[in-house]
Short mmCIF file of C-alpha atoms in Angstrom, two decimals:
data_model
loop_
_atom_site.label_atom_id
_atom_site.label_comp_id
_atom_site.label_asym_id
_atom_site.label_seq_id
_atom_site.Cartn_x
_atom_site.Cartn_y
_atom_site.Cartn_z
CA MET J 5 -248.44 14.31 -155.11
CA ARG J 6 -249.84 12.69 -151.95
CA ARG J 7 -250.28 8.90 -151.99
CA SER J 8 -252.22 6.78 -149.49
CA PHE J 9 -250.34 4.03 -147.68
CA ALA J 10 -252.42 1.39 -149.44
CA LEU J 11 -251.52 2.80 -152.84
CA LEU J 12 -247.82 2.83 -152.00
CA ALA J 13 -248.05 -0.78 -150.89
CA GLY J 14 -249.79 -1.75 -154.09
CA ALA J 15 -247.20 0.11 -156.15
CA LEU J 16 -244.44 -1.75 -154.31
CA LEU J 17 -245.95 -5.09 -155.24
CA VAL J 18 -246.62 -4.08 -158.81
CA GLY J 19 -243.01 -3.00 -159.23
CA ALA J 20 -241.81 -6.29 -157.80
CA LEU J 21 -244.17 -8.68 -159.62
CA ALA J 22 -245.18 -7.01 -162.86
CA ALA J 23 -243.75 -8.77 -165.90
CA PRO J 24 -241.63 -6.74 -168.32
CA ALA J 25 -243.67 -5.01 -171.01
CA PRO J 26 -243.73 -6.75 -174.39
CA ALA J 27 -241.16 -5.45 -176.84
CA SER J 28 -243.89 -3.93 -178.96
CA ALA J 29 -245.14 -1.89 -176.01
CA ALA J 30 -241.87 -0.77 -174.48
CA SER J 31 -239.53 -0.50 -177.44
CA ALA J 32 -238.11 2.91 -178.19
CA ASP J 33 -238.15 1.98 -181.88
CA GLY J 34 -241.85 2.61 -182.48
CA ASP J 35 -244.08 2.02 -185.50
CA GLY J 36 -244.32 5.67 -186.52
CA ASP J 37 -247.61 6.63 -184.90
CA GLY J 38 -247.15 5.27 -181.39
CA GLY J 39 -249.70 2.52 -181.91
CA SER J 40 -247.24 -0.12 -180.72
CA GLY J 41 -246.19 1.86 -177.67
CA PHE J 42 -242.82 3.38 -176.84
CA THR J 43 -240.58 4.35 -173.95
CA ILE J 44 -239.96 7.96 -172.90
CA LYS J 45 -236.17 8.34 -172.94
CA ASP J 46 -235.70 11.94 -171.78
CA PRO J 47 -234.02 11.87 -168.33
CA ARG J 48 -235.74 15.17 -167.49
CA ILE J 49 -239.17 13.52 -167.74
CA THR J 50 -239.41 11.67 -164.45
CA GLU J 51 -243.07 12.27 -163.61
CA SER J 52 -244.98 12.14 -166.88
CA SER J 53 -248.51 12.94 -165.73
CA GLY J 54 -250.31 13.60 -169.01
CA LEU J 55 -250.17 12.50 -172.62
CA ALA J 56 -251.70 13.89 -175.82
CA ALA J 57 -251.29 12.74 -179.42
CA SER J 58 -250.41 15.49 -181.88
CA ARG J 59 -252.57 15.80 -184.97
CA LEU J 60 -250.25 18.42 -186.44
CA HIS J 61 -247.15 16.23 -186.13
CA PRO J 62 -248.04 12.52 -186.60
CA GLY J 63 -246.15 10.25 -184.24
CA ILE J 64 -245.45 13.04 -181.74
CA TYR J 65 -246.85 12.90 -178.21
CA TRP J 66 -246.89 15.86 -175.83
CA THR J 67 -246.23 15.28 -172.16
CA HIS J 68 -245.15 17.18 -169.04
CA ASN J 69 -243.88 16.55 -165.55
CA ASP J 70 -245.91 16.73 -162.38
CA SER J 71 -245.10 19.44 -159.83
CA GLY J 72 -241.65 20.93 -159.35
CA ASP J 73 -240.47 21.09 -162.96
CA GLY J 74 -241.45 24.45 -164.43
CA PRO J 75 -243.56 25.83 -167.30
CA TYR J 76 -242.50 23.17 -169.82
CA VAL J 77 -244.11 20.72 -172.21
CA TYR J 78 -242.14 18.13 -174.15
CA ALA J 79 -242.71 16.75 -177.65
CA VAL J 80 -241.70 13.08 -177.65
CA ASP J 81 -241.17 11.19 -180.91
CA SER J 82 -242.80 7.78 -180.58
CA ARG J 83 -240.39 6.33 -183.15
CA THR J 84 -237.42 6.82 -180.84
CA GLY J 85 -238.87 7.80 -177.47
CA ARG J 86 -236.70 10.91 -177.48
CA THR J 87 -237.72 14.54 -176.97
CA VAL J 88 -237.59 16.55 -180.19
CA ALA J 89 -238.81 19.88 -178.76
CA THR J 90 -239.09 21.52 -175.36
CA VAL J 91 -241.61 24.34 -175.20
CA THR J 92 -241.46 26.93 -172.42
CA LEU J 93 -244.73 28.67 -171.56
CA ARG J 94 -244.48 32.45 -171.28
CA GLY J 95 -247.00 34.92 -169.88
CA ILE J 96 -248.21 32.75 -167.00
CA GLY J 97 -247.44 32.48 -163.30
CA THR J 98 -245.46 29.68 -161.66
CA PRO J 99 -247.14 26.30 -162.25
CA ARG J 100 -248.15 24.56 -159.05
CA ASP J 101 -249.22 20.98 -159.88
CA VAL J 102 -249.70 20.32 -163.60
CA GLU J 103 -251.56 17.04 -163.99
CA ALA J 104 -253.15 16.84 -167.45
CA ILE J 105 -252.77 17.80 -171.10
CA SER J 106 -255.26 17.77 -173.96
CA ILE J 107 -255.37 19.12 -177.52
CA GLY J 108 -258.50 20.94 -178.64
CA PRO J 109 -259.77 22.34 -181.93
CA GLY J 110 -257.28 24.35 -183.97
CA ASN J 111 -254.34 22.41 -182.48
CA GLN J 112 -254.54 24.32 -179.22
CA ILE J 113 -252.75 22.65 -176.30
CA TYR J 114 -254.45 22.83 -172.91
CA LEU J 115 -252.56 22.16 -169.67
CA GLY J 116 -254.41 21.49 -166.44
CA ASP J 117 -252.64 22.93 -163.38
CA ILE J 118 -255.39 21.28 -161.35
CA GLY J 119 -253.64 19.07 -158.80
CA ASP J 120 -254.30 19.66 -155.12
CA ASN J 121 -252.30 17.22 -153.03
CA LEU J 122 -253.98 18.46 -149.85
CA GLY J 123 -257.43 17.59 -151.20
CA GLY J 124 -259.03 21.01 -151.26
CA LYS J 125 -256.58 23.61 -150.02
CA TRP J 126 -256.41 25.76 -153.16
CA PRO J 127 -259.45 28.05 -153.62
CA TYR J 128 -258.73 28.11 -157.37
CA VAL J 129 -256.65 26.28 -159.96
CA TRP J 130 -255.46 27.17 -163.46
CA ILE J 131 -255.70 26.09 -167.06
CA TYR J 132 -253.09 27.19 -169.62
CA LYS J 133 -253.67 27.28 -173.37
CA LEU J 134 -251.05 27.67 -176.09
CA PRO J 135 -250.94 27.05 -179.84
CA GLU J 136 -249.11 23.88 -180.81
CA PRO J 137 -245.90 24.95 -182.56
CA LYS J 138 -245.84 24.32 -186.30
CA VAL J 139 -242.09 23.70 -186.15
CA LEU J 140 -240.70 21.27 -183.60
CA LYS J 141 -237.73 22.93 -181.91
CA ASP J 142 -236.87 24.26 -178.47
CA GLN J 143 -238.74 27.55 -178.12
CA ALA J 144 -240.81 29.81 -175.87
CA VAL J 145 -244.52 30.23 -176.63
CA ARG J 146 -246.90 32.74 -175.09
CA ALA J 147 -249.76 31.02 -173.28
CA THR J 148 -253.13 32.16 -171.97
CA GLN J 149 -253.95 31.54 -168.33
CA TYR J 150 -257.47 30.88 -167.02
CA VAL J 151 -258.61 30.89 -163.39
CA VAL J 152 -260.86 27.95 -162.47
CA LYS J 153 -263.10 27.26 -159.48
CA TYR J 154 -265.56 24.45 -158.81
CA SER J 155 -269.17 25.23 -158.00
CA ASP J 156 -269.12 22.86 -155.02
CA GLY J 157 -265.76 23.83 -153.53
CA PRO J 158 -262.06 23.01 -153.98
CA ARG J 159 -260.93 19.51 -154.85
CA ASN J 160 -258.05 17.50 -156.22
CA ALA J 161 -258.10 16.55 -159.91
CA GLU J 162 -255.75 14.97 -162.43
CA SER J 163 -257.95 14.66 -165.53
CA LEU J 164 -258.66 17.45 -168.02
CA VAL J 165 -260.15 16.89 -171.49
CA VAL J 166 -261.13 19.24 -174.31
CA HIS J 167 -263.86 18.14 -176.68
CA PRO J 168 -262.33 17.97 -180.18
CA GLN J 169 -265.42 19.47 -181.86
CA THR J 170 -266.90 21.97 -179.42
CA GLY J 171 -263.68 23.00 -177.63
CA ARG J 172 -265.46 22.81 -174.28
CA VAL J 173 -263.21 21.90 -171.34
CA TYR J 174 -264.06 19.24 -168.76
CA ILE J 175 -262.34 18.13 -165.53
CA ILE J 176 -262.77 14.90 -163.56
CA ASP J 177 -261.92 15.11 -159.89
CA LYS J 178 -259.83 12.43 -158.19
CA ASN J 179 -261.54 10.64 -155.32
CA GLU J 180 -260.95 7.13 -153.99
CA ASP J 181 -264.73 6.63 -153.78
CA GLY J 182 -265.34 7.87 -157.33
CA GLY J 183 -265.71 11.40 -158.65
CA HIS J 184 -267.61 13.61 -161.05
CA LEU J 185 -267.28 15.01 -164.54
CA TYR J 186 -267.16 18.81 -164.26
CA GLU J 187 -268.21 20.95 -167.22
CA GLY J 188 -266.64 24.34 -167.86
CA PRO J 189 -268.31 27.31 -169.54
CA ALA J 190 -268.88 27.19 -173.28
CA ALA J 191 -265.86 29.45 -173.72
CA LEU J 192 -263.17 30.09 -171.12
CA SER J 193 -262.73 33.70 -170.03
CA THR J 194 -259.50 35.50 -169.13
CA THR J 195 -261.33 38.37 -167.38
CA GLY J 196 -263.07 36.44 -164.63
CA THR J 197 -263.29 33.12 -162.81
CA ASN J 198 -264.40 30.10 -164.82
CA ILE J 199 -266.85 28.02 -162.81
CA PHE J 200 -266.89 24.26 -163.44
CA LYS J 201 -270.07 22.39 -162.46
CA PRO J 202 -270.58 18.65 -161.86
CA VAL J 203 -272.71 17.08 -164.59
CA ALA J 204 -272.18 13.31 -164.22
CA VAL J 205 -270.84 10.67 -161.83
CA VAL J 206 -267.60 8.89 -162.76
CA ASP J 207 -267.19 5.56 -160.93
CA LEU J 208 -263.41 5.59 -160.81
CA TRP J 209 -260.47 6.92 -158.85
CA ALA J 210 -259.47 8.86 -161.95
CA THR J 211 -255.86 9.76 -162.80
CA ASP J 212 -256.46 10.82 -166.43
CA ALA J 213 -258.96 10.83 -169.27
CA ALA J 214 -259.10 11.34 -173.02
CA PHE J 215 -261.63 11.99 -175.79
CA SER J 216 -261.58 9.84 -178.90
CA PRO J 217 -260.60 11.85 -182.02
CA ASP J 218 -264.23 12.03 -183.17
CA GLY J 219 -265.40 13.17 -179.73
CA ARG J 220 -267.89 10.32 -179.37
CA GLN J 221 -266.12 8.41 -176.62
CA LEU J 222 -264.52 9.26 -173.30
CA ALA J 223 -261.87 6.99 -171.79
CA VAL J 224 -261.11 7.38 -168.07
CA ARG J 225 -258.25 5.58 -166.36
CA GLY J 226 -257.21 4.96 -162.78
CA TYR J 227 -254.29 3.16 -161.19
CA PHE J 228 -255.83 -0.30 -161.54
CA GLY J 229 -258.61 0.00 -164.10
CA GLY J 230 -260.50 2.15 -166.53
CA ILE J 231 -263.94 2.84 -167.97
CA ALA J 232 -265.09 3.56 -171.52
CA TYR J 233 -268.04 5.96 -171.78
CA ASP J 234 -270.21 6.79 -174.76
CA TRP J 235 -270.11 10.59 -174.77
CA ASN J 236 -273.81 10.67 -175.71
CA GLY J 237 -273.92 14.44 -176.23
CA GLY J 238 -272.41 15.06 -172.80
CA HIS J 239 -274.78 12.69 -170.98
CA ILE J 240 -272.14 10.01 -170.55
CA LYS J 241 -273.21 6.37 -170.68
CA ARG J 242 -270.96 3.61 -169.44
CA GLN J 243 -269.94 1.09 -172.10
CA GLY J 244 -267.65 -1.17 -170.11
CA ARG J 245 -264.28 -1.80 -168.58
CA LEU J 246 -260.97 -0.84 -170.19
CA GLU J 247 -258.04 -3.24 -170.01
CA VAL J 248 -255.56 -0.92 -168.34
CA PRO J 249 -252.06 -2.44 -168.02
CA LEU J 250 -250.52 -2.74 -164.57
CA GLN J 251 -247.99 0.06 -164.25
CA ARG J 252 -245.87 1.40 -161.43
CA GLN J 253 -247.89 4.60 -161.23
CA GLY J 254 -250.37 4.90 -164.08
CA GLU J 255 -250.98 8.60 -164.66
CA SER J 256 -251.88 9.20 -168.31
CA VAL J 257 -253.98 8.06 -171.25
CA THR J 258 -254.56 9.23 -174.82
CA TYR J 259 -255.99 7.90 -178.07
CA THR J 260 -253.84 7.50 -181.14
CA VAL J 261 -254.75 9.94 -183.91
CA ASP J 262 -256.68 7.28 -185.83
CA GLY J 263 -258.65 6.35 -182.70
CA SER J 264 -257.79 2.65 -182.86
CA LYS J 265 -255.55 2.45 -179.79
CA LEU J 266 -255.37 3.76 -176.27
CA LEU J 267 -251.91 4.58 -174.94
CA TYR J 268 -251.32 4.34 -171.20
CA GLY J 269 -248.36 6.11 -169.56
CA SER J 270 -246.75 5.98 -166.15
CA GLU J 271 -244.52 8.15 -164.04
CA GLY J 272 -240.86 7.24 -163.56
CA VAL J 273 -237.57 7.40 -165.41
CA ASP J 274 -237.63 5.62 -168.80
CA SER J 275 -241.35 5.11 -168.35
CA PRO J 276 -243.14 2.85 -170.85
CA VAL J 277 -246.17 4.02 -172.81
CA GLN J 278 -248.21 0.89 -173.45
CA ALA J 279 -250.77 0.41 -176.21
CA GLU J 280 -254.11 -1.40 -176.03
CA ASP J 281 -256.85 -1.80 -178.61
CA VAL J 282 -259.94 0.37 -178.13
CA PRO J 283 -262.48 -2.28 -177.09
CA TYR J 284 -265.76 -0.46 -177.76
CA ARG J 285 -267.34 1.50 -180.57
CA ALA J 286 -269.10 4.73 -179.73
CA SER J 287 -272.90 4.87 -179.39
CA ASP J 288 -273.65 1.14 -179.36
CA GLY J 289 -271.44 -0.22 -176.58
CA ALA J 290 -270.22 -3.04 -178.82
CA LYS J 291 -266.69 -4.30 -179.05
CA SER J 292 -264.71 -3.30 -182.10
CA PRO J 293 -263.62 -6.17 -184.39
CA SER J 294 -260.02 -5.85 -183.18
CA GLY J 295 -260.96 -5.13 -179.58
CA LYS J 296 -259.82 -7.38 -176.77
CA GLY J 297 -261.36 -5.53 -173.87
CA GLY J 298 -263.20 -6.96 -170.91
CA THR J 299 -266.82 -7.90 -170.72
CA HIS J 300 -269.50 -5.27 -171.12
CA SER J 301 -269.46 -4.61 -167.39
CA GLY J 302 -271.50 -1.84 -165.84
CA ALA J 303 -274.10 -1.68 -168.61
CA ASP J 304 -276.64 -3.40 -166.36
CA GLY J 305 -276.35 -0.69 -163.74
CA GLY J 306 -273.97 -2.64 -161.52
CA SER J 307 -271.20 -1.04 -159.54
CA GLY J 308 -268.42 0.12 -161.84
CA MET J 309 -266.05 0.60 -158.92
CA GLU J 310 -266.51 -3.06 -157.91
CA ALA J 311 -265.86 -4.36 -161.42
CA ASP J 312 -262.84 -2.19 -162.08
CA TYR J 313 -261.01 -2.77 -158.83
CA LYS J 314 -261.08 -6.55 -158.44
CA VAL J 315 -257.49 -6.81 -159.61
CA GLY J 316 -256.51 -3.62 -157.83
CA ALA J 317 -257.98 -4.82 -154.55
CA LEU J 318 -256.05 -8.07 -154.77
CA VAL J 319 -252.82 -6.21 -155.50
CA LEU J 320 -253.39 -3.83 -152.59
CA ALA J 321 -254.17 -6.67 -150.21
CA LEU J 322 -251.02 -8.55 -151.16
CA GLY J 323 -249.03 -5.33 -151.05
CA LEU J 324 -250.21 -4.57 -147.53
CA ALA J 325 -249.29 -8.08 -146.48
CA VAL J 326 -245.79 -7.61 -147.86
CA VAL J 327 -245.33 -4.23 -146.18
CA PHE J 328 -246.70 -5.34 -142.81
CA GLY J 329 -244.49 -8.43 -143.00
CA LEU J 330 -241.43 -6.27 -143.63
CA LYS J 331 -242.34 -3.95 -140.76
CA LYS J 332 -242.67 -6.94 -138.45
CA LEU J 333 -239.26 -8.23 -139.46
CA VAL J 334 -237.74 -4.81 -138.93
CA ARG J 335 -239.23 -4.55 -135.43
CA ARG J 336 -238.06 -8.06 -134.56
CA GLY J 337 -234.51 -7.35 -135.73
CA PRO J 338 -231.71 -9.89 -136.21
CA ARG J 339 -231.38 -12.81 -133.84
#
């Protein structure tokens, strides 16, 4: 996917300065449900761009690569970090830029082939749906393909979520200045184009999102921050800032099945999936007893983008300084 120069500079600095993840967050020997984090050990998974906790198979997390891999999803065991099943999607075209995964009612897996690295070149994108296998083994599963367009024109997106009660599908577009929550039709259709319409502003450069298991909360993450929203019947209301760990290229987020933790994933070989407590309860904006999230920022109507990118802005500034310094040294050459 396309990255701005500033983002690449920030990523360079993060990779150089970020402290190693705690053993509980990066260990491949997990706690059984992923709540302590784990490391993805499959060498084929180099660009994990989405993450979804299985309700059918406790401790299993579904993920997929970004573009260039193929019609595959991988079941990763959080106890070991190893892939226990590779599922090949049948009955669809060639995936273009798969960026998100979510599990809806009836253990249906949804994949969002919604990336657009050129920021609006594709007139339509796709969603694939397949039943989660009851037996974890390498297999091919027939999937359903849906054509998607946005009511206000093409755009890049990396976040797709399915409400766990209603089954309605939502997409959040990816924009450095903040994006929108797009609502799909009540039921997706295979016979026509599914139009997604903007219904709410999301003050984040969003790379992924997830519904809580009860459907009452929406977590949205970016590269350097995140926001917790009270779902509020679809009229989202900001609760506050999420404590998103610094990662090389933070691309994914999911709740654990019990809803007590948020797991944050990153692209890269042997990428860590790091766990954080869910800091807010749904509906009241209060911190949970075990929460350790940030202050209740944004509830007073202030700028969410400003609050969430203080750390990110500092990292980018330092990263740019490092890169420009290196370029200057390269131009000067040895003496």
